[in-house]
Amino acid sequence: MSEMTLVQAVNRGLFEAMKQDPDVLVLGEDVGVDGGVFRATDGLIKEYGAERVIDTPLSETGIIGTAVGMALYGLKPVAEIQFLDFIYPAFDQIVSELAKFRFRSGGQYPCHVVIRAPYGGGIKGGVYHSQSTEAYFCHTAGLKVAIPSTPADAKGLLLTAIHDEDPVMFFEPKRIYRTATGEVPDGDYRVPFGQARTVREGEHLSIFAYGAMIPPASEAAAALAKDGISAEVIDLRTLVPLDEAAAVASVEKTGRAVVVHEAARFCGFGAELSAILAEKAFYSLKAPILRVTGYDTPFPYALENVYLPNAARIEAAARAVMQEG
Amino acid sequence: MTDASGSLLPLPYTPTDVYHRIGPEARETLRSAYGWMILGRTLDARMQGLQRQGRVGFYGAATGHEAVNVAAGLSTRKEDWIFPGLREPLVALVRGHPLPRYVQHLFATAHDPSKGRQMPCHPSASEVHHVSISSVIGTQITHAVGAAWAMRLRKASGVALAFFGDGATSANDFHAGLNFAGVAGLPVVFVCANNQWAISMPVERQSAVATLAQKASAYGYSGVTVDGTDIVAVLEAFQRVLRESREGSGPHLIEFRVYRMTPHSSSDDPTRYQPVDWNARARAHDPVVRLETWLSTVGWLDDADRAGYAQRASESVRDAIAEAEATPPPSPASLFEDVFSRPLSVPVEIPRI
Ligand SMILES: Cc1ncc(C[n+]2csc(CCOP(=O)(O)OP(=O)(O)O)c2C)c(N)n1
Ligand SMILES: [Mg+2]
């Protein structure tokens, strides 16, 4: 066990994977000599050399298309997209190629690439360094989507992703890269996909969140507790596969649900989760499900704290669901 | 190269020239190439007919491209990887993918190696490293770069070949792929089959460059333009770039000039956009007739040989079609296979058909 930040835990996970398996390699913009603009790949090139820690030219479709070709040949590339906002030049490679290779070849060509990308707002990044667009990828069959919220999960989920056999989108909450700190197990530590984490147990309502929304959700739960409202906070950890059983069980217990994400509301992940709860836990619900999300606008610069859900908005939604039933 | 009259352009070689260009096995190589070209042509003709009868859903012929495909198949080695586009299934056959398996794919049956997941002419043949093709133009170009990179890391002796058309040279991945390959100096050959059309768009409107090959110079290496209907020139070009690639030359771009001798696909009507003399010009460059005429002239192919090749091709195509038409479609449950390594969820009730 060592105490570290979330971004350090990503770095430890990459070191561990590269040590374990010579087929693992890292590629992306500024990931080598510079160690990544957030330092997630710091030191890797010194340890493993420029053959396995590749500074690429500036082309996202080039990075992901190349990673796909490496994976088809049998390597295990971990590609970094510098900000999730810049992934769109590679969107075609991700949704048309990476996600579909195994299926379209009848299983002849599995294509296991891990794509890491810092995502989300709260860092004064404006329109193009703040977005949270996980839903695009969740909507594409063939991609797994993991989003850690703690240092231990960052390392554990990343190692699971690298040892998985399917493509994984690994989105890192850059707002809490350095503020989320905690103990992280040494060595080969893995957190399974599809298992939500109960951050806090509760009786009266369930708050579902992931990534950088876990701290405000926990803060809201603490404030509600002072008024005798017991909120359960569930960190989904992986959106694909989704731990539906945990979500349904929590709502069967509490009867109320608030779904939180910083992505825009319309067709966001909260819409899917709300629909699943409506289909599978309807008769346990005592109040309508509420969503606390970013707004259906582009991500703003000056007004980012208006856009982003915070503890106060989550608390208000929780009190609203408590009014009914 | 253009002969508007439509009279055939003979291959301008003596047998001595040919030995000099493609080596001491030239006679056997060219006879074998002829046999494969006849098979490709026979398959194209038969499948286009079946498509019109509604017995297969779609077909993208490669008529006019045969010399490029056959030469690629004959010049590459087992350890090389092929990243094809729509018109390269014949490369897989020459490299050893069985014709009956490919025809199962064309009929999208339960025995299609890719389980009926894709439109016809999108095969996947991993046993000969013929990578599953995408309909998305150009995306395979960067995949070849990644595979070449992996080969170098693993110290393998293979070469990755990306095949694409003239239209694809305008796509994002053409630029990204050629650039990455140049920067990293990889063993990759970019094979552009310039058939002068991207559906209805003539190549002059695809790019303002004089030759597509010269685009390589923007990435730090040189490209060559080769008559892709002259099998001798094509074999010579492949042999050279593959040898140089194995010796560490870095990437190559070859532009093969060919003539698309059919509509773009079974869904196209080229009379809307092609000049009236196109077919005559194309026939003058028919790679199969050019080779056949030359082989006959120099005495390397007689009438009995010719009839034998034609008969074997039509029988093998006929038998493969009969077998595929007698094979059932994939089972409905197979829809849920291969989305992930293990299914994340399968609907409780799988629909019946
Ligand atoms: C990205 C993309 N855009 C459009 C299409 C539709 N389309 C299919 S083939 C084609 C033309 C391709 O021309 P070229 O690259 O020259 O190859 P050819 O068909 O001539 O062999 C087009 C526009 C496509 N499949 N993919
Ligand atoms: Mg073309």
XYZ file of C-alpha atoms and ligand atoms in Angstrom:
705
model
C 0.000 0.000 0.000
C 1.143 3.512 -0.760
C -0.626 6.837 -0.536
C -0.873 8.638 -3.882
C -2.986 10.813 -6.147
C -5.286 9.513 -8.836
C -2.935 10.476 -11.657
C -0.025 8.820 -9.862
C -2.125 5.682 -9.561
C -2.696 5.712 -13.330
C 1.063 6.020 -13.731
C 1.680 3.122 -11.318
C -0.842 1.018 -13.223
C 0.970 1.678 -16.498
C 4.348 0.806 -14.947
C 2.913 -2.411 -13.546
C 1.323 -3.457 -16.861
C 4.482 -2.723 -18.857
C 6.518 -4.702 -16.340
C 4.133 -7.662 -16.476
C 3.825 -7.985 -20.209
C 6.312 -7.004 -22.930
C 3.424 -6.726 -25.399
C 2.024 -3.706 -23.558
C 3.058 -0.400 -25.078
C 1.995 3.209 -24.702
C 1.494 5.672 -27.541
C 0.162 9.181 -27.905
C 1.068 12.828 -28.114
C 3.801 13.930 -25.683
C 3.587 10.688 -23.707
C 7.293 9.854 -23.957
C 9.979 12.405 -23.220
C 7.479 14.830 -21.710
C 5.710 12.153 -19.661
C 2.274 13.325 -20.746
C 0.793 16.782 -20.268
C -0.733 15.572 -16.975
C 2.343 13.397 -16.203
C 0.332 10.187 -16.347
C 3.092 8.512 -18.384
C 5.970 10.132 -16.498
C 9.112 8.004 -16.324
C 7.838 5.205 -18.552
C 10.170 6.026 -21.413
C 13.192 5.919 -19.094
C 12.237 2.500 -17.833
C 10.898 0.906 -21.018
C 12.451 2.880 -23.865
C 11.137 4.719 -26.896
C 10.221 1.464 -28.656
C 7.425 0.832 -26.160
C 6.625 4.422 -25.140
C 5.928 6.088 -28.434
C 5.632 9.822 -29.021
C 3.412 10.015 -32.097
C 2.739 12.760 -34.618
C -0.307 14.894 -33.913
C -3.162 12.881 -35.348
C -5.767 11.128 -33.270
C -6.954 8.990 -36.163
C -3.304 8.083 -36.681
C -2.848 7.157 -33.022
C -5.945 4.988 -32.797
C -5.679 3.508 -36.299
C -2.072 2.555 -35.550
C -3.050 1.123 -32.183
C -5.746 -0.949 -33.887
C -3.174 -2.375 -36.307
C -0.804 -3.164 -33.442
C -3.583 -4.920 -31.558
C -4.614 -6.952 -34.614
C -1.034 -8.177 -34.799
C -1.141 -9.186 -31.122
C 0.307 -6.322 -29.114
C -1.561 -4.599 -26.274
C -1.425 -0.886 -27.008
C -2.551 1.681 -24.454
C -3.239 4.839 -26.435
C -3.534 8.227 -24.781
C -5.777 10.915 -26.190
C -4.531 14.100 -24.599
C -8.027 15.376 -23.758
C -11.299 13.563 -24.401
C -12.359 16.713 -26.277
C -9.827 15.850 -29.012
C -10.904 12.286 -29.592
C -13.249 13.063 -32.494
C -10.682 12.828 -35.296
C -10.386 9.207 -34.070
C -14.108 8.657 -33.585
C -14.332 6.811 -36.887
C -11.487 4.498 -35.925
C -13.093 3.860 -32.535
C -16.707 3.263 -33.497
C -16.268 1.880 -37.025
C -13.103 -0.151 -36.579
C -12.039 -0.852 -32.998
C -15.537 -1.592 -31.721
C -16.501 -3.784 -34.666
C -13.431 -5.810 -35.626
C -14.222 -8.867 -33.530
C -17.854 -8.937 -34.633
C -17.385 -8.203 -38.304
C -14.653 -10.830 -38.655
C -16.726 -13.506 -36.952
C -14.295 -13.565 -34.039
C -11.176 -13.903 -36.211
C -9.805 -10.492 -35.325
C -10.183 -9.492 -31.682
C -8.914 -5.960 -31.255
C -7.892 -5.104 -27.744
C -6.867 -1.481 -27.410
C -7.156 0.574 -24.238
C -7.792 4.258 -24.874
C -7.056 6.542 -21.951
C -8.396 10.070 -21.998
C -8.675 12.727 -19.293
C -12.227 14.039 -19.283
C -14.476 16.535 -17.568
C -14.722 20.101 -16.362
C -13.756 22.168 -13.375
C -10.238 23.018 -14.493
C -11.008 26.252 -16.342
C -10.679 24.413 -19.631
C -13.531 26.049 -21.499
C -15.365 24.541 -24.417
C -12.581 22.184 -25.574
C -10.795 20.954 -22.450
C -13.799 20.067 -20.295
C -16.273 17.788 -21.969
C -17.673 14.575 -20.629
C -18.947 12.629 -23.609
C -18.873 9.044 -22.347
C -22.386 8.449 -23.662
C -21.205 8.410 -27.297
C -19.015 5.425 -26.504
C -21.528 3.642 -24.266
C -23.914 3.753 -27.215
C -21.528 1.756 -29.420
C -21.694 -2.012 -29.005
C -18.249 -3.513 -28.612
C -16.661 -0.908 -26.335
C -16.276 -1.139 -22.574
C -16.257 2.130 -20.647
C -14.524 2.562 -17.288
C -14.327 5.736 -15.193
C -12.458 5.598 -11.879
C -13.046 8.026 -9.010
C -10.325 6.977 -6.567
C -6.601 6.266 -6.876
C -7.098 2.591 -6.001
C -9.789 2.197 -8.648
C -7.685 4.106 -11.173
C -4.921 1.541 -10.874
C -7.188 -1.456 -10.391
C -9.550 -0.696 -13.240
C -6.680 0.251 -15.557
C -4.923 -3.073 -14.975
C -8.186 -4.896 -15.573
C -8.637 -2.902 -18.778
C -5.144 -3.748 -20.029
C -5.630 -7.449 -19.268
C -9.134 -7.551 -20.744
C -9.715 -8.953 -24.228
C -12.033 -6.199 -25.459
C -11.525 -2.546 -26.348
C -11.787 -0.303 -23.305
C -12.400 3.429 -23.141
C -10.745 4.534 -19.908
C -11.825 8.021 -18.930
C -9.883 9.748 -16.180
C -11.489 12.555 -14.130
C -8.810 15.173 -14.582
C -10.446 17.597 -12.142
C -9.599 15.207 -9.304
C -6.308 13.929 -10.796
C -4.425 15.471 -7.879
C -7.116 16.153 -5.278
C -8.285 12.537 -5.037
C -5.684 10.842 -2.842
C -5.689 7.502 -1.111
C -4.027 4.206 -0.416
C -3.295 2.090 -3.463
C -2.233 -1.566 -3.258
C 1.216 -2.329 -4.672
C 1.837 -4.777 -7.496
C -0.780 -6.448 -9.634
C -3.976 -4.984 -8.226
C -7.154 -5.389 -10.270
C -10.702 -4.183 -9.805
C -13.231 -6.230 -11.773
C -15.441 -4.585 -14.379
C -19.186 -4.504 -13.834
C -19.054 -4.189 -10.044
C -20.291 -0.922 -8.610
C -18.802 0.344 -5.361
C -20.963 1.437 -2.460
C -19.289 4.645 -1.355
C -21.706 5.120 1.499
C -24.630 2.994 2.619
C -28.024 4.588 3.110
C -31.693 3.839 3.623
C -33.757 6.681 2.165
C -32.472 7.333 -1.329
C -29.820 6.186 -3.784
C -27.423 8.592 -5.474
C -25.701 7.139 -8.549
C -22.579 8.835 -9.872
C -19.109 8.148 -11.259
C -15.759 9.820 -11.798
C -15.445 13.421 -10.692
C -19.066 13.511 -9.475
C -18.338 11.167 -6.562
C -16.866 13.900 -4.302
C -19.897 16.259 -4.625
C -22.296 13.310 -4.278
C -20.556 12.276 -1.053
C -20.582 15.859 0.179
C -24.325 16.084 -0.481
C -24.901 12.799 1.370
C -22.978 14.106 4.376
C -25.084 17.282 4.432
C -28.329 15.267 4.130
C -27.225 13.033 7.009
C -27.220 16.054 9.310
C -30.966 16.312 8.674
C -31.515 12.632 9.240
C -31.736 11.764 5.544
C -29.719 8.650 4.857
C -28.426 8.642 1.279
C -26.702 5.688 -0.333
C -23.948 6.744 -2.761
C -23.057 4.300 -5.494
C -20.009 4.685 -7.725
C -20.797 2.867 -10.962
C -17.073 2.509 -11.871
C -17.802 0.948 -15.268
C -20.697 2.123 -17.425
C -20.190 -0.791 -19.828
C -20.548 -3.364 -18.396
C -23.000 -1.798 -15.979
C -23.707 -3.305 -12.583
C -27.461 -3.262 -13.108
C -28.023 -5.663 -10.249
C -26.415 -3.300 -7.742
C -28.379 -0.312 -9.052
C -31.683 -2.169 -8.946
C -30.979 -3.657 -5.489
C -30.155 -0.237 -4.066
C -33.398 1.275 -5.365
C -35.394 -1.709 -4.176
C -34.031 -0.894 -0.730
C -34.393 2.907 -0.765
C -37.265 3.519 -3.198
C -35.757 6.737 -4.484
C -33.052 7.574 -6.985
C -30.974 10.561 -8.078
C -28.617 10.077 -11.018
C -25.665 12.440 -11.326
C -23.263 13.146 -14.171
C -21.515 16.198 -15.489
C -22.288 15.338 -19.108
C -25.221 17.049 -20.776
C -28.614 15.669 -19.829
C -30.311 14.802 -23.130
C -29.448 11.203 -24.072
C -26.780 11.192 -21.371
C -25.910 8.089 -19.362
C -28.462 9.121 -16.756
C -31.230 8.616 -19.285
C -30.177 4.988 -19.708
C -29.829 4.334 -16.013
C -33.189 5.975 -15.290
C -34.832 3.837 -17.953
C -33.297 0.667 -16.520
C -34.525 1.574 -13.038
C -37.974 2.380 -14.408
C -38.097 -0.990 -16.169
C -36.652 -3.110 -13.394
C -37.406 -1.357 -10.102
C -40.639 0.492 -10.934
C -42.719 -1.032 -8.167
C -40.120 -0.080 -5.561
C -40.059 3.559 -6.572
C -41.792 6.011 -4.248
C -40.889 9.109 -6.282
C -39.854 9.971 -9.832
C -36.185 9.493 -10.590
C -34.356 12.820 -10.827
C -31.248 13.608 -12.813
C -28.603 16.159 -11.855
C -26.450 16.818 -14.889
C -24.664 19.355 -17.007
C -26.935 21.485 -19.156
C -27.750 20.971 -22.813
C -25.307 23.672 -23.878
C -21.695 23.498 -24.959
C -19.364 23.501 -21.983
C -18.707 27.137 -20.903
C -15.539 28.828 -19.690
C -16.599 31.667 -17.384
C -19.698 29.866 -16.145
C -18.295 26.392 -15.638
C -19.409 26.282 -12.015
C -22.933 27.091 -13.153
C -22.783 24.251 -15.639
C -21.255 21.601 -13.409
C -23.397 19.748 -10.864
C -22.221 20.411 -7.321
C -23.132 19.215 -3.832
C -25.839 21.853 -3.448
C -27.637 20.788 -6.648
C -27.385 17.127 -5.733
C -28.671 17.857 -2.234
C -31.602 19.836 -3.632
C -32.542 16.947 -5.932
C -32.306 14.537 -3.011
C -34.610 16.692 -0.919
C -37.026 16.910 -3.849
C -37.271 13.110 -4.208
C -37.757 12.888 -0.436
C -40.802 15.205 -0.679
C -42.812 12.654 -2.583
C -44.297 9.327 -1.622
C -1.207 4.773 -72.379
C -4.593 5.658 -73.724
C -5.748 4.104 -76.928
C -9.161 5.467 -77.724
C -9.693 3.029 -80.560
C -9.991 0.188 -78.094
C -7.449 -2.010 -79.825
C -5.403 -3.990 -77.368
C -2.134 -2.647 -76.087
C 0.283 -5.532 -76.379
C 2.772 -6.200 -73.582
C 6.061 -4.890 -75.003
C 8.411 -7.674 -73.921
C 10.479 -10.478 -75.308
C 10.749 -13.593 -73.145
C 14.313 -12.529 -72.350
C 13.042 -9.179 -71.031
C 10.546 -10.985 -68.872
C 13.117 -13.348 -67.359
C 15.268 -10.342 -66.700
C 12.445 -8.458 -64.985
C 10.743 -11.094 -62.867
C 13.314 -13.846 -62.588
C 14.086 -17.353 -63.797
C 10.655 -18.687 -62.806
C 8.949 -16.190 -65.122
C 7.229 -18.766 -67.315
C 5.649 -20.636 -64.427
C 4.862 -17.417 -62.565
C 3.029 -15.935 -65.534
C 1.098 -19.127 -66.256
C 0.080 -19.343 -62.631
C -0.845 -15.642 -62.662
C -2.957 -16.251 -65.742
C -4.827 -19.081 -64.020
C -5.630 -16.916 -61.001
C -6.671 -13.993 -63.196
C -9.064 -16.260 -65.071
C -10.498 -17.451 -61.767
C -11.027 -13.853 -60.611
C -12.657 -12.903 -63.851
C -14.888 -15.967 -63.885
C -16.006 -15.355 -60.327
C -16.773 -11.697 -61.056
C -18.848 -12.563 -64.124
C -20.783 -15.323 -62.371
C -21.454 -13.352 -59.195
C -22.607 -10.242 -61.032
C -25.085 -12.457 -62.839
C -26.298 -14.018 -59.600
C -26.619 -10.599 -58.027
C -28.925 -9.516 -60.857
C -30.993 -12.635 -60.245
C -31.241 -11.718 -56.568
C -29.268 -14.730 -55.359
C -26.582 -12.626 -53.645
C -27.232 -9.259 -52.076
C -24.366 -7.215 -53.463
C -21.212 -7.589 -55.472
C -18.165 -5.389 -55.989
C -16.267 -6.675 -58.993
C -12.523 -6.260 -59.405
C -12.551 -6.724 -63.170
C -9.576 -4.778 -64.502
C -7.690 -5.048 -61.187
C -6.657 -8.689 -61.589
C -2.979 -8.154 -62.364
C -2.491 -6.113 -59.199
C -4.302 -8.604 -56.990
C -2.701 -11.694 -58.415
C 0.786 -10.207 -58.397
C 0.301 -9.141 -54.759
C -0.791 -12.640 -53.841
C 2.113 -14.267 -55.668
C 4.806 -11.844 -54.462
C 3.996 -11.690 -50.764
C 5.014 -14.279 -48.196
C 2.948 -16.032 -45.563
C 4.209 -13.715 -42.801
C 3.078 -10.581 -44.661
C -0.240 -9.012 -43.703
C -2.850 -7.728 -46.121
C -5.090 -4.790 -45.160
C -7.469 -4.787 -48.106
C -10.224 -2.631 -49.512
C -13.292 -3.760 -51.438
C -11.542 -5.058 -54.538
C -8.903 -7.374 -53.123
C -10.583 -10.694 -52.231
C -8.564 -12.344 -55.010
C -5.396 -11.561 -53.038
C -6.696 -13.816 -50.250
C -7.487 -16.628 -52.684
C -4.018 -16.490 -54.245
C -2.515 -16.535 -50.753
C -4.359 -19.726 -49.939
C -7.854 -18.886 -48.688
C -10.070 -21.648 -50.143
C -12.518 -20.494 -52.819
C -15.455 -22.418 -51.278
C -14.952 -20.551 -47.980
C -14.954 -17.240 -49.784
C -18.105 -18.122 -51.700
C -19.780 -19.079 -48.391
C -19.000 -15.510 -47.367
C -20.541 -14.113 -50.573
C -23.754 -15.951 -49.708
C -23.494 -14.969 -46.004
C -24.138 -18.502 -44.816
C -23.535 -20.271 -41.520
C -20.166 -21.355 -42.955
C -19.061 -17.832 -43.839
C -15.848 -17.387 -41.801
C -17.214 -14.018 -40.684
C -20.618 -15.503 -39.848
C -22.625 -13.460 -42.322
C -21.877 -10.236 -40.512
C -20.817 -8.205 -43.538
C -21.946 -7.435 -47.044
C -20.454 -9.649 -49.768
C -16.859 -8.901 -50.875
C -15.878 -8.067 -47.265
C -14.056 -11.284 -46.362
C -11.918 -12.004 -43.344
C -9.318 -14.740 -43.709
C -7.022 -14.740 -40.714
C -5.234 -17.950 -41.760
C -3.647 -15.994 -44.619
C -3.503 -12.689 -42.682
C -6.153 -11.126 -44.886
C -7.622 -8.701 -42.393
C -11.366 -8.166 -42.155
C -12.333 -5.227 -44.337
C -14.383 -2.230 -43.394
C -16.716 -0.454 -45.792
C -15.340 2.826 -44.475
C -12.957 4.111 -47.114
C -9.355 4.477 -45.999
C -9.444 3.267 -42.392
C -7.286 0.207 -43.132
C -4.341 2.409 -44.092
C -3.411 3.256 -40.492
C -4.041 -0.350 -39.426
C -1.321 -1.502 -41.797
C 0.983 1.066 -40.226
C 0.238 -0.313 -36.751
C 0.835 -3.884 -37.860
C 4.138 -2.879 -39.483
C 5.099 -1.164 -36.242
C 4.250 -4.330 -34.315
C 6.288 -6.439 -36.747
C 9.291 -4.257 -36.154
C 8.866 -4.413 -32.366
C 8.620 -8.193 -32.529
C 11.567 -8.305 -34.955
C 9.409 -10.215 -37.420
C 10.373 -10.259 -41.082
C 6.917 -9.461 -42.450
C 5.673 -6.513 -44.427
C 2.223 -4.943 -44.060
C 0.419 -3.997 -47.271
C -2.477 -1.542 -47.321
C -4.688 -1.618 -50.421
C -6.972 1.242 -51.331
C -8.357 3.157 -54.290
C -7.741 6.558 -55.795
C -10.681 8.004 -53.867
C -9.150 6.856 -50.593
C -6.131 9.102 -51.136
C -8.387 11.990 -50.081
C -9.369 10.335 -46.784
C -7.951 11.255 -43.353
C -6.266 7.954 -42.737
C -4.281 8.159 -45.972
C -2.517 11.246 -44.691
C -2.199 10.005 -41.116
C -0.971 6.584 -42.194
C 1.577 7.727 -44.757
C 2.852 10.308 -42.305
C 3.222 7.934 -39.339
C 4.946 5.383 -41.558
C 7.411 7.947 -42.849
C 8.260 9.277 -39.398
C 8.776 5.789 -38.001
C 10.367 4.285 -41.146
C 8.151 1.207 -41.130
C 8.000 -1.884 -43.367
C 4.705 -1.000 -44.999
C 3.699 -0.849 -48.651
C 0.823 1.413 -49.600
C -0.826 -0.008 -52.696
C -3.140 2.402 -54.481
C -5.190 0.772 -57.226
C -6.027 3.891 -59.186
C -8.916 2.745 -61.359
C -9.546 6.398 -62.215
C -12.983 6.512 -60.613
C -14.403 6.829 -57.125
C -17.961 5.850 -58.001
C -18.765 8.782 -60.325
C -15.810 11.026 -59.504
C -12.925 10.964 -61.976
C -9.493 10.973 -60.430
C -8.746 14.436 -61.853
C -11.395 15.773 -59.499
C -10.139 13.754 -56.565
C -6.770 15.446 -56.473
C -4.902 18.172 -58.357
C -1.608 16.266 -58.361
C -0.185 14.856 -61.603
C 0.298 11.394 -60.115
C -1.016 10.018 -56.842
C 2.404 8.425 -56.297
C 4.020 11.810 -55.878
C 2.032 12.317 -52.678
C 4.639 10.131 -50.960
C 7.176 12.928 -51.269
C 5.132 14.933 -48.760
C 5.958 12.223 -46.211
C 9.666 11.881 -46.888
C 9.826 8.984 -49.318
C 9.178 8.408 -52.963
C 6.318 6.761 -54.749
C 6.106 5.110 -58.150
C 3.383 4.926 -60.760
C 3.139 1.595 -62.551
C 0.893 0.299 -65.329
C -1.327 -1.971 -63.237
C -2.640 -3.814 -66.275
C 0.831 -5.048 -67.245
C 1.381 -8.099 -65.057
C 5.121 -8.104 -65.698
C 5.512 -4.526 -64.516
C 3.289 -5.192 -61.512
C 5.197 -8.299 -60.435
C 8.465 -6.480 -60.870
C 7.248 -3.561 -58.748
C 5.966 -5.783 -55.933
C 9.120 -7.878 -55.915
C 11.281 -4.783 -55.638
C 9.374 -2.961 -52.878
C 8.904 -6.106 -50.830
C 12.599 -6.919 -51.052
C 13.546 -3.381 -50.098
C 11.027 -3.333 -47.250
C 12.490 -6.501 -45.786
C 15.909 -4.870 -45.997
C 14.701 -1.906 -43.931
C 14.002 0.654 -46.651
C 11.019 2.189 -44.868
C 7.631 2.715 -46.493
C 6.687 2.638 -50.179
C 3.738 3.994 -52.100
C 2.898 2.353 -55.412
C 0.180 3.730 -57.616
C -1.087 1.111 -60.039
C -3.007 2.635 -62.934
C -5.873 0.329 -63.813
C -9.231 0.601 -65.535
C -12.459 -0.162 -63.719
C -14.112 -2.426 -66.289
C -17.471 -2.769 -64.504
C -19.868 -0.488 -62.688
C -18.582 0.632 -59.274
C -20.692 -2.099 -57.701
C -23.936 -3.910 -58.306
C -25.747 -0.731 -57.194
C -24.246 1.624 -59.774
C -25.121 2.884 -63.263
C -21.950 4.306 -64.826
C -23.705 5.477 -68.016
C -24.719 8.500 -65.945
C -21.152 9.721 -65.647
C -18.599 7.825 -67.756
C -17.610 9.084 -71.222
C -18.889 6.923 -74.075
C -15.419 5.744 -75.026
C -14.521 4.570 -71.515
C -15.268 0.913 -72.094
C -13.243 0.840 -75.285
C -10.281 2.458 -73.537
C -10.627 0.042 -70.667
C -10.707 -2.972 -73.005
C -7.466 -1.831 -74.587
C -5.936 -2.216 -71.117
C -7.607 -5.443 -70.115
C -4.912 -7.095 -67.969
C -6.161 -10.602 -68.613
C -6.307 -10.248 -72.395
C -2.959 -8.470 -72.442
C -1.334 -11.384 -70.622
C -3.209 -14.069 -72.553
C -2.229 -12.557 -75.887
C 1.388 -12.259 -74.883
C 1.598 -15.802 -73.499
C 0.058 -17.161 -76.688
C 2.323 -15.101 -78.928
C 5.503 -16.335 -77.261
C 4.199 -19.886 -77.118
C 3.872 -20.179 -73.352
C 0.138 -20.918 -73.575
C -1.694 -22.949 -76.200
C -5.382 -23.430 -76.911
C -5.599 -26.562 -74.800
C -4.012 -24.769 -71.820
C -6.410 -21.892 -72.234
C -9.419 -24.137 -72.329
C -8.128 -26.027 -69.296
C -7.767 -22.883 -67.182
C -11.226 -21.693 -68.216
C -12.828 -25.024 -67.444
C -11.180 -25.430 -64.037
C -12.205 -21.902 -63.065
C -15.821 -22.294 -64.062
C -16.132 -25.708 -62.425
C -14.644 -24.604 -59.139
C -16.854 -21.505 -59.080
C -19.929 -23.566 -59.989
C -19.234 -26.150 -57.266
C -18.564 -23.501 -54.630
C -21.822 -21.731 -55.464
C -23.816 -24.965 -55.288
C -22.326 -25.733 -51.893
C -22.992 -22.252 -50.531
C -26.565 -22.175 -51.830
C -27.205 -25.422 -49.970
C -25.881 -24.022 -46.681
C -28.289 -22.473 -44.164
C -27.954 -18.876 -42.939
C -26.312 -18.159 -39.574
C -28.452 -18.968 -36.542
C -30.247 -16.036 -34.891
C -28.377 -16.729 -31.652
C -25.072 -16.078 -33.430
C -25.971 -12.385 -33.530
C -24.869 -12.096 -29.925
C -21.483 -13.744 -30.443
C -18.260 -11.753 -30.912
C -19.609 -8.375 -29.824
C -17.321 -8.860 -26.828
C -15.020 -11.743 -25.906
C -17.904 -12.989 -23.750
C -21.458 -11.650 -24.099
C -22.299 -8.921 -21.592
C -25.977 -9.582 -21.996
C -28.145 -11.671 -24.274
C -31.848 -10.947 -24.649
C -33.947 -13.503 -22.818
C -35.851 -14.283 -25.952
C -33.803 -14.524 -29.113
C -35.987 -13.725 -32.127
C -36.629 -16.520 -34.593
C -36.407 -16.194 -38.344
C -15.819 7.093 -45.664
C -16.673 6.640 -46.799
N -17.303 7.558 -47.575
C -18.072 7.166 -48.599
C -18.253 5.834 -48.899
C -19.116 5.406 -50.094
N -18.195 4.890 -51.130
C -17.970 3.574 -51.269
S -16.800 3.241 -52.421
C -16.616 4.889 -52.783
C -15.611 5.296 -53.810
C -14.264 4.695 -53.551
O -13.392 5.036 -54.578
P -11.913 4.502 -54.609
O -11.238 4.758 -53.315
O -11.269 5.069 -55.811
O -12.070 2.921 -54.722
P -12.754 2.096 -55.900
O -14.160 1.818 -55.471
O -12.678 2.903 -57.141
O -11.956 0.840 -55.986
C -17.479 5.668 -52.011
C -17.604 7.136 -52.105
C -17.608 4.911 -48.055
N -17.753 3.605 -48.233
N -16.813 5.326 -47.025
Mg -11.185 4.212 -57.720
